[in-house]
Coordinates of C-alpha atoms in Angstrom, one line a residue:
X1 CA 85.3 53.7 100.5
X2 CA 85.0 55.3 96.9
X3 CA 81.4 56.1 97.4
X4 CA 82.1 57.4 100.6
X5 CA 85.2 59.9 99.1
X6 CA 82.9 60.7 96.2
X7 CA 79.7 61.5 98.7
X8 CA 82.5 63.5 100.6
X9 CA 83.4 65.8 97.3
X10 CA 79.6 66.2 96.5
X11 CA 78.9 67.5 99.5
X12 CA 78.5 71.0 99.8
X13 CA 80.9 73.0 102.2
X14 CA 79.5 75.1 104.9
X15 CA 81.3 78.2 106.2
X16 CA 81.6 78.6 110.3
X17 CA 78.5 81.3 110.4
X18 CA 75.8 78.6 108.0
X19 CA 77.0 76.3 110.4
X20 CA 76.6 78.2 113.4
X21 CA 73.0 79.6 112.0
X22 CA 71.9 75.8 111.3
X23 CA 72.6 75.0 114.5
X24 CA 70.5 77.0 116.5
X25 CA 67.5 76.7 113.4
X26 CA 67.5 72.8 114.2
X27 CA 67.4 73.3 118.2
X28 CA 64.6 76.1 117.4
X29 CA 62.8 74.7 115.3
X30 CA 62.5 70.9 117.9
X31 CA 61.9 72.8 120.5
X32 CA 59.0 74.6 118.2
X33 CA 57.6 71.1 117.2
X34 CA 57.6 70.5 120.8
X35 CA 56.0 73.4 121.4
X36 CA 53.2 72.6 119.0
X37 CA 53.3 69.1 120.3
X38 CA 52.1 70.1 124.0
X39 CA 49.7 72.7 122.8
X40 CA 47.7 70.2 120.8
X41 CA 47.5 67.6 123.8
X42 CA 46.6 70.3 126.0
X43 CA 43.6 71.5 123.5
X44 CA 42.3 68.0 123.2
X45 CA 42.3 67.3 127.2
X46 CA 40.7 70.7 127.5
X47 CA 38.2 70.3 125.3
X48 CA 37.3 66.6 126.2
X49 CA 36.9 68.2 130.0
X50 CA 34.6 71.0 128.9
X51 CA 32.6 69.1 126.9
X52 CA 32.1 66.0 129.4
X53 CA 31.7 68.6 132.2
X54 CA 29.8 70.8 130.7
X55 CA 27.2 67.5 128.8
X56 CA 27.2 66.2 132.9
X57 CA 25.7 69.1 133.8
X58 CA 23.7 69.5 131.0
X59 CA 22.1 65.8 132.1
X60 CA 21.6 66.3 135.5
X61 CA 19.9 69.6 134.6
X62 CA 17.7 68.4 132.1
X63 CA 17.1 65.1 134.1
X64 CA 15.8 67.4 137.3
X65 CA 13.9 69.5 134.9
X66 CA 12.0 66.1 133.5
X67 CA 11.1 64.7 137.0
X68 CA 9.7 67.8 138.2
X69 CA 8.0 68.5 134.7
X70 CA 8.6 66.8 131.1
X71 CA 6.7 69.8 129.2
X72 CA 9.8 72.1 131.1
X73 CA 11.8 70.4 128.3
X74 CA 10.0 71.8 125.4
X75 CA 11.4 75.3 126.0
X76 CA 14.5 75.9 124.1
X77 CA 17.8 77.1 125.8
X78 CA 20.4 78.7 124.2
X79 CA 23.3 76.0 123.4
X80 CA 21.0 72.9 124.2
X81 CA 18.7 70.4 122.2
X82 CA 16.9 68.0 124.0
X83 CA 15.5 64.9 121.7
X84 CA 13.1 62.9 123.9
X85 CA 11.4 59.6 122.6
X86 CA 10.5 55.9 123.7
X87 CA 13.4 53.8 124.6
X88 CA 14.1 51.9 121.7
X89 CA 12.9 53.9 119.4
X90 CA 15.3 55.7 117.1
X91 CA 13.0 56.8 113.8
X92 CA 12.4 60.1 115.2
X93 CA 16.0 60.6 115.5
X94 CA 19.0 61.8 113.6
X95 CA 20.6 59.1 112.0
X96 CA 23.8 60.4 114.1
X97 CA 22.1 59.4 117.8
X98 CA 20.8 56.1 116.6
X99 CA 23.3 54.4 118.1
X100 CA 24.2 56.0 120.9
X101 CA 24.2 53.9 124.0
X102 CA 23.2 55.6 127.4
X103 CA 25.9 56.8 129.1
X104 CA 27.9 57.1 126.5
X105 CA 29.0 61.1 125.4
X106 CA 29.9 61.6 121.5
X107 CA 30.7 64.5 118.6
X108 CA 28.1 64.3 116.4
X109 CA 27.2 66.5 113.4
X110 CA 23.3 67.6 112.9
X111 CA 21.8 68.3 109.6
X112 CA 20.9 71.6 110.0
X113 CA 23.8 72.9 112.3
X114 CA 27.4 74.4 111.3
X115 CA 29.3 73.2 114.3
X116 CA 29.0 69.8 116.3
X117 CA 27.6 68.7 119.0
X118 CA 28.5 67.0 121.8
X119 CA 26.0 64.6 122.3
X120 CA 25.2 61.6 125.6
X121 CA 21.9 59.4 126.4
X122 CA 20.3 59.2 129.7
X123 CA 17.3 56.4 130.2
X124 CA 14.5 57.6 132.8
X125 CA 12.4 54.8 132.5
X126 CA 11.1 53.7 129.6
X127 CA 11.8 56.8 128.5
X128 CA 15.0 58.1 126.8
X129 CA 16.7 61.8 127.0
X130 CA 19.1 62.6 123.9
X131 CA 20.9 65.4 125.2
X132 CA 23.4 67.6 123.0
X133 CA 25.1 70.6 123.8
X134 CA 26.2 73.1 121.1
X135 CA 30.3 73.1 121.0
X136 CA 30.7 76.2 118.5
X137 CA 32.4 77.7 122.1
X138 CA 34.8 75.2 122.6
X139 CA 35.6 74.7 119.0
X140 CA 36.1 78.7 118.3
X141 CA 38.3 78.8 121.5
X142 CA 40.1 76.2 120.1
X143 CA 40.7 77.8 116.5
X144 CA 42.1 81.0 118.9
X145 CA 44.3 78.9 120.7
X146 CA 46.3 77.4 117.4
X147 CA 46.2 80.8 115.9
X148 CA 47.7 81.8 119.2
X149 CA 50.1 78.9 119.2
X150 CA 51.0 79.3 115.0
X151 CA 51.6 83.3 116.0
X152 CA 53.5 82.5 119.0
X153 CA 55.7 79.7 117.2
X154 CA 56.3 81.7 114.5
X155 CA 57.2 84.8 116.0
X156 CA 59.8 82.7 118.2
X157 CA 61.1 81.8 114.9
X158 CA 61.5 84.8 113.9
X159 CA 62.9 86.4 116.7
X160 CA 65.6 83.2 116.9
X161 CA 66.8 83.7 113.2
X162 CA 67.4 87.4 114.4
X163 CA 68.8 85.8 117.2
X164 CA 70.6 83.6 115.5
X165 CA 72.5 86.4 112.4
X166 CA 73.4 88.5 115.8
X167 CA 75.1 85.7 117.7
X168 CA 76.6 84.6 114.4
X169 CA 77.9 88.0 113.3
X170 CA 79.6 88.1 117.3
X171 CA 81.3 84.6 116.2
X172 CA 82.4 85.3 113.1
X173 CA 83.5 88.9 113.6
X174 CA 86.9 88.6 114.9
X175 CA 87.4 85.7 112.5
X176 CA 86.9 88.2 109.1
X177 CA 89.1 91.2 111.5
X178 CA 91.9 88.7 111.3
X179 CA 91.7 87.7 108.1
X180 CA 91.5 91.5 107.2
X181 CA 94.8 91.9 109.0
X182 CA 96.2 88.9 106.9
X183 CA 95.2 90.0 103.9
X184 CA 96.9 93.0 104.2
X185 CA 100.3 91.5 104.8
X186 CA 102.7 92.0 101.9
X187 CA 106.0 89.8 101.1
X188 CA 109.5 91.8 102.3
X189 CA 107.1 95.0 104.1
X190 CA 106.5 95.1 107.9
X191 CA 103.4 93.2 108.9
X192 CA 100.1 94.3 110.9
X193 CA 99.7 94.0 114.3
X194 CA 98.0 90.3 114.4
X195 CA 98.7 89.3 117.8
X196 CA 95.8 91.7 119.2
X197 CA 93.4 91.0 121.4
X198 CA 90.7 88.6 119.2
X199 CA 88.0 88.2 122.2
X200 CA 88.3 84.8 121.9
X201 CA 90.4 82.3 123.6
X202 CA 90.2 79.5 120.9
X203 CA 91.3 82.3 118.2
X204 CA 93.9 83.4 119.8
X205 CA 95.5 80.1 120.3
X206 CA 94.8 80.1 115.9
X207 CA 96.3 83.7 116.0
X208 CA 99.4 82.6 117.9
X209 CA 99.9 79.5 115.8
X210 CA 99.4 81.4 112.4
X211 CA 102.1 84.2 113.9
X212 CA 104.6 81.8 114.4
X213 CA 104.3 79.9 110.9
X214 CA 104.8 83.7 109.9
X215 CA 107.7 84.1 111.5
X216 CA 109.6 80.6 110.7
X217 CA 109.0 81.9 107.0
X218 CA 110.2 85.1 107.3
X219 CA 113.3 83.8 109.5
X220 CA 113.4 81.0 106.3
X221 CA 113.0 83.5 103.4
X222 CA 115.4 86.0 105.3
X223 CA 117.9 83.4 105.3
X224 CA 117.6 82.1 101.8
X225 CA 117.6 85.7 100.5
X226 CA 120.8 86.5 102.3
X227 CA 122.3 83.4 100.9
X228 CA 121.2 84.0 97.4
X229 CA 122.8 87.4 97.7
X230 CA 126.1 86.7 99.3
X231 CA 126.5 83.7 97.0
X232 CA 126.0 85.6 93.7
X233 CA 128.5 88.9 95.3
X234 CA 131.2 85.9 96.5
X235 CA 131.0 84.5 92.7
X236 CA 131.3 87.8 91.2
X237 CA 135.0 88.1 91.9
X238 CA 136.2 84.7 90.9
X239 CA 133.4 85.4 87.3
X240 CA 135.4 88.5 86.7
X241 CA 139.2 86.7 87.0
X242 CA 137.9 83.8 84.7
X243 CA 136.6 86.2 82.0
X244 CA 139.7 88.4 81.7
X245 CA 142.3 85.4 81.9
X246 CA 139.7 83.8 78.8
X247 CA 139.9 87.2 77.4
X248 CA 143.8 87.5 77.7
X249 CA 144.1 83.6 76.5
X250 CA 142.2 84.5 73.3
X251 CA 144.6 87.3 72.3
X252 CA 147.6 84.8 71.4
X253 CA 147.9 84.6 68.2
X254 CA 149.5 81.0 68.3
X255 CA 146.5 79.6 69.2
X256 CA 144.9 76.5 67.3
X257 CA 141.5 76.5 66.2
X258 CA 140.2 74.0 68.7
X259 CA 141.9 75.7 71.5
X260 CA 140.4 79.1 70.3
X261 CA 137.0 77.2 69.8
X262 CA 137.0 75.6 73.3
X263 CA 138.0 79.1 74.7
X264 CA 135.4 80.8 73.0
X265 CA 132.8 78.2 74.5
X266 CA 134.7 78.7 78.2
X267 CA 133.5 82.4 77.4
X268 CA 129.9 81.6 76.4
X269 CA 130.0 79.6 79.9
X270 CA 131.1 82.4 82.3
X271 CA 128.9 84.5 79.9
X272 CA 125.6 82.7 80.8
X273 CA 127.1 82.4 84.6
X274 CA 127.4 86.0 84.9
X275 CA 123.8 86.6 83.4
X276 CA 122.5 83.7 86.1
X277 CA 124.1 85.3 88.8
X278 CA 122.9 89.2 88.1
X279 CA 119.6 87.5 87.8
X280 CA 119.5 85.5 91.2
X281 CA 121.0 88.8 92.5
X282 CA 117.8 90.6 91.3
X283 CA 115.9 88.6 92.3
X284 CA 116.6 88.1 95.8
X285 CA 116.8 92.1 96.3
X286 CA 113.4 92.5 94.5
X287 CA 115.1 95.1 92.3
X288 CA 112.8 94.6 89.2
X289 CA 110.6 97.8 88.4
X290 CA 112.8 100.6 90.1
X291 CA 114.6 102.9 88.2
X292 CA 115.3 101.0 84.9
X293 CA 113.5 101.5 81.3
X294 CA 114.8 98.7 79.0
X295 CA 114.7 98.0 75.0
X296 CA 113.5 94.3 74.6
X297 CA 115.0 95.0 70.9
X298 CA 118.7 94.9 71.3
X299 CA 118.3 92.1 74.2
X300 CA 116.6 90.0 71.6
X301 CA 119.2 90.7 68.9
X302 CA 121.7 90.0 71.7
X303 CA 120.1 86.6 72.7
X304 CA 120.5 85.8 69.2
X305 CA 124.3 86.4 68.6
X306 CA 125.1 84.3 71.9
X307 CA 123.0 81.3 70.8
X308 CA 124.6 81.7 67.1
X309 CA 127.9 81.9 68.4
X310 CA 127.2 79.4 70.6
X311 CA 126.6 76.9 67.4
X312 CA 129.6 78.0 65.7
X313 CA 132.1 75.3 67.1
X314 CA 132.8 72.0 66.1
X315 CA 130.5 70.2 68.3
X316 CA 126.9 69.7 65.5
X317 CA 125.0 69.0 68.1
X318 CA 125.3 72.0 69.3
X319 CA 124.8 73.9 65.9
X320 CA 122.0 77.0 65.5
X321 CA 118.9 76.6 63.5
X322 CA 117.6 79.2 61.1
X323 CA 116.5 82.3 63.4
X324 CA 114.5 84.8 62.3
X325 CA 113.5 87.8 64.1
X326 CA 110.7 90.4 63.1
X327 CA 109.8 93.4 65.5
X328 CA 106.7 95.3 64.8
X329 CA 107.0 97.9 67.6
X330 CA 109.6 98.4 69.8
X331 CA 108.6 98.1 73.8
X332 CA 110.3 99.4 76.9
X333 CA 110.1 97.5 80.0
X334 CA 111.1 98.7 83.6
X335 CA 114.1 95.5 84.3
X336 CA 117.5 95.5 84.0
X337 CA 118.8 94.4 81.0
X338 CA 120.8 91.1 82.6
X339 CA 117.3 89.9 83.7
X340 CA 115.7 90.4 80.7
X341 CA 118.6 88.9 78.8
X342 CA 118.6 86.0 81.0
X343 CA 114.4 85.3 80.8
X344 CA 115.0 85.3 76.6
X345 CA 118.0 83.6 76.4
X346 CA 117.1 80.3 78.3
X347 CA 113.2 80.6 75.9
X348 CA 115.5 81.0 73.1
X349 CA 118.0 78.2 74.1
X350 CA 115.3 76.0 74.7
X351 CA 113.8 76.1 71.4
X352 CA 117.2 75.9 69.6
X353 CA 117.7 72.4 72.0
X354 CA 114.2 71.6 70.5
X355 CA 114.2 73.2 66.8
X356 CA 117.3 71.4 65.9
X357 CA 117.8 72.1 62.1
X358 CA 114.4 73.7 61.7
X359 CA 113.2 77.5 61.8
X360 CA 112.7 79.4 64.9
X361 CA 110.8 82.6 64.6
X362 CA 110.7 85.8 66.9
X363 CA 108.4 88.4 66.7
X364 CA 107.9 91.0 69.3
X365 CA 105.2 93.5 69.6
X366 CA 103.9 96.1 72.4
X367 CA 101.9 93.4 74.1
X368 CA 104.2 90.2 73.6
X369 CA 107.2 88.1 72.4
X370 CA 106.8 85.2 71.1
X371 CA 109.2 82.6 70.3
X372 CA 108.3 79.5 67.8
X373 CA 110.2 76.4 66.9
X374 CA 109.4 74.2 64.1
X375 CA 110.9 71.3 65.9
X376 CA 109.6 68.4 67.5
X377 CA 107.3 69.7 69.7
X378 CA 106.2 68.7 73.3
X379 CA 103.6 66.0 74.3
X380 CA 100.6 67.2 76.7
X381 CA 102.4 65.6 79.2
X382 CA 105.8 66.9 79.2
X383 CA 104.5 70.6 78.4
X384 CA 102.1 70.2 81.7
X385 CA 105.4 69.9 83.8
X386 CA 107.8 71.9 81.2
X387 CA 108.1 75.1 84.3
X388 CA 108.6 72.9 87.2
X389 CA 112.3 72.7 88.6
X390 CA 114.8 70.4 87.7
X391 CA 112.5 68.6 84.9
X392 CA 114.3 67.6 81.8
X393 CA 112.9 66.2 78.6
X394 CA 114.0 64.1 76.6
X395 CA 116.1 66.0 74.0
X396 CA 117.3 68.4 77.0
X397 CA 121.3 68.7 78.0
X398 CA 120.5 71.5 80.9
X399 CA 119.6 70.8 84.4
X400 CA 115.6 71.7 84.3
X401 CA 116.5 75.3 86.1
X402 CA 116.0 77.6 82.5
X403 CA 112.4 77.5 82.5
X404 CA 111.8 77.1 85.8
X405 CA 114.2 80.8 86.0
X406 CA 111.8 81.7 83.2
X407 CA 108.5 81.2 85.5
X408 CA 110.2 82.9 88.6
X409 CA 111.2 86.2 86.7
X410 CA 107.8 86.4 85.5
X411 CA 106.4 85.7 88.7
X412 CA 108.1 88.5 89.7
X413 CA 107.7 90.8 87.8
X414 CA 103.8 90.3 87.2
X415 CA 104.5 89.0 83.2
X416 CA 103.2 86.0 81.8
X417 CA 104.4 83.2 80.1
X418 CA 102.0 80.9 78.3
X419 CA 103.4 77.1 76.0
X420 CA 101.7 75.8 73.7
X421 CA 102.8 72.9 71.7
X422 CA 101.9 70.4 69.2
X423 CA 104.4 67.0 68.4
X424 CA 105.7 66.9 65.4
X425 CA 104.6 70.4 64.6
X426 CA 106.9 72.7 67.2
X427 CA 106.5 75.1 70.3
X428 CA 105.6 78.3 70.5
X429 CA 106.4 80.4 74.0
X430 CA 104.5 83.3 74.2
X431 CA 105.8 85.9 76.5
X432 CA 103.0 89.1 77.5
X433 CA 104.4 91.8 78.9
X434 CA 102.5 94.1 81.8
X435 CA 100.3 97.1 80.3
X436 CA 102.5 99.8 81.4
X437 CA 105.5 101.0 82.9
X438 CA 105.4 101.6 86.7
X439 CA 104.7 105.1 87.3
X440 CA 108.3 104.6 89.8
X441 CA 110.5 103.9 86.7
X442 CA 113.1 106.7 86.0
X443 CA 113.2 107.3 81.9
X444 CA 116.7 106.6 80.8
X445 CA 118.5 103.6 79.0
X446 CA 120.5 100.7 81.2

């Protein structure tokens, strides 16, 4: 079974129109073997008929031409030797007759000749007639017929390969107009007419199956997308009541310091709701890259005040490493500033969950930002799955959704977002932005 799988994987993969062209080369070319096949028997049976035919004429003419006169013999015709000697006696002959039994008929080759003979014996009494006829004819017609045969076989080879790319290109042709069509189909826009006419019955059924898989998506994604939207506008009101009651809370001046700790925590929680819901909003309008021109400077510094203040309760586990921030060149990006503070918060929290008391640098340039912790760092294993959703190391306390946020907003917006990480050593995340600002994007701060 494993040789079988592995034979499987070797082999090389044929598209429809190889396939198709294969096909017909195969029947063509056993039908040419056949062809080739019949010619040569036929050449054989034809020339073994012209030569006995022509030899048994040859004897009965020579044979008539001996009874009425031997010294008739002695005059030469064109296309016929005549060898006449004492029965028995073979030491005037060619050592290619010697042998020859009367009766018999035989190719042979003379000495002084270029093509062969056919040769037979005839006894008239004690006498013996070696008669051979020349066969240059028959041989020449039969080098004419296999050049006719190679010409014709190859010219029906020929003509079937052009046979064969035409029919081919008539298959294949409404196969590469559909995927055409398909390829041209873009997420959330109106899609081509696919449902027309193919020419081809067994297509269409394909057409009609692929449309409706289209359609259960879209009716899916629709749904999903209206969900993710409602959801996030339904939380927004509840959001906004928490935040100001935490607000009003935190203006009593008789509070203790754990209650004013645990409040300023509640407020880091509806904090990083609010910044998951905008960016779950944003995402499922597809708002990203319309209208919006961005700092990634200030969002940075603003990442870093929620994480510090986020360490400064009682709770050490939760307390902020070292964070140090260099910019060489400010860059503008076109996405709201909740989305972008959302993508660099949950990098930045995860390397804080991962630095612990070590450094974490940030530097930011026009191309990138990258984030680096000096923590523990990630084996190969856990770093391969470090995007999926809901995956949680070892040393995490989120639910596996940050970085897995992280890999759809860049998805989105056409960014990427590369790990690399070494244990013991730490992890760097190494955001790259898209060259240039969307020539849509409205200049103005948000």
């Amino acid at each position: 079974m494993k040789r079988s799988r592995a034979a499987l994987a070797w082999r090389p993969r044929l598209g429809l129109r190889a396939r198709f062209l294969l096909s017909i080369l195969a029947l063509v070319m056993v039908l040419l073997g056949g062809f080739i096949y019949a010619v040569s028997e036929f050449l054989d049976v034809l020339e073994d008929d012209m030569i006995h035919g022509g030899l048994a004429r040859d004897v009965a003419h020579v044979s008539a031409l001996y009874h009425r006169d031997p010294s008739l013999l002695n005059v030469p015709e064109p296309g016929l030797r005549v060898f006449v000697v004492e029965r028995g006696e073979t030491a005037e002959l060619p050592a290619s007759l010697a042998h020859l039994k009367a009766g018999h008929f035989r190719e042979v080759r003379l000495p002084d000749a270029q093509y062969e003979y056919g040769a037979t014996r005839r006894d008239i009494g004690d006498t013996s007639l070696y008669i051979l006829r020349d066969l240059s004819p028959e041989e020449r017609l039969e080098k004419e017929l296999i050049a006719l045969a190679w010409i014709v076989g190859l010219g029906s080879l020929f003509l079937a390969v052009l046979l064969a790319l035409w029919l081919s290109h008539l298959v294949v042709r409404p196969v590469r107009e559909f995927a055409a069509r398909v390829a041209e189909i873009v997420p959330g826009q109106a899609r081509p007419a696919l449902r027309s006419g193919t020419g081809d019955r067994q297509l269409d059924v394909i057409v009609e199956a692929f449309v409706g898989v289209l359609d259960r998506f879209d009716t899916f994604v629709a749904r999903e997308q209206a969900f993710t939207e409602d959801a996030s506008h339904e939380l927004r009101t509840p959001l906004a009541t928490i935040t100001s009651s935490i607000d009003l809370i935190a203006k009593d001046p008789a509070l203790g310091v754990k209650t004013r700790t645990r409040l300023v925590r509640a407020q880091q929680a509806a904090a990083r709701m609010q910044e998951l819901i905008d960016s779950l909003l944003l995402l499922a309008r597809a708002e990203a890259g319309h209208g919006y021109r961005t700092a990634v400077g200030p969002v940075v510094r603003e990442a870093i005040a929620m994480q510090r203040q986020a360490g400064s309760g009682d709770d050490q586990a939760l307390s902020t490493p070292d964070i140090r921030f260099e910019m060489a060149e400010e860059r503008y990006v076109p996405v709201p500033a909740s989305m972008l503070l959302s993508l660099v918060n949950n990098l930045l929290r995860n390397a804080v969950e991962h630095a612990r008391s070590a450094r974490i640098d940030i530097r930011l340039d026009r191309e990138r930002l990258c984030i680096t912790d000096h923590g523990s760092g990630m084996a190969p294993a856990v770093m391969s799955r470090v995007f999926d959703r809901r995956f949680r190391g070892e040393s995490s306390r989120g639910h596996g959704l940050g970085l897995y946020l992280v890999k759809r907003i860049c998805e989105h917006l056409g960014w990427t977002v590369d790990v690399q990480s070494t244990p013991g050593v730490g992890t760097s995340f190494d955001l790259t932005f898209a060259d240039a600002l969307p020539s849509s994007v409205v200049v103005g701060h948000r």
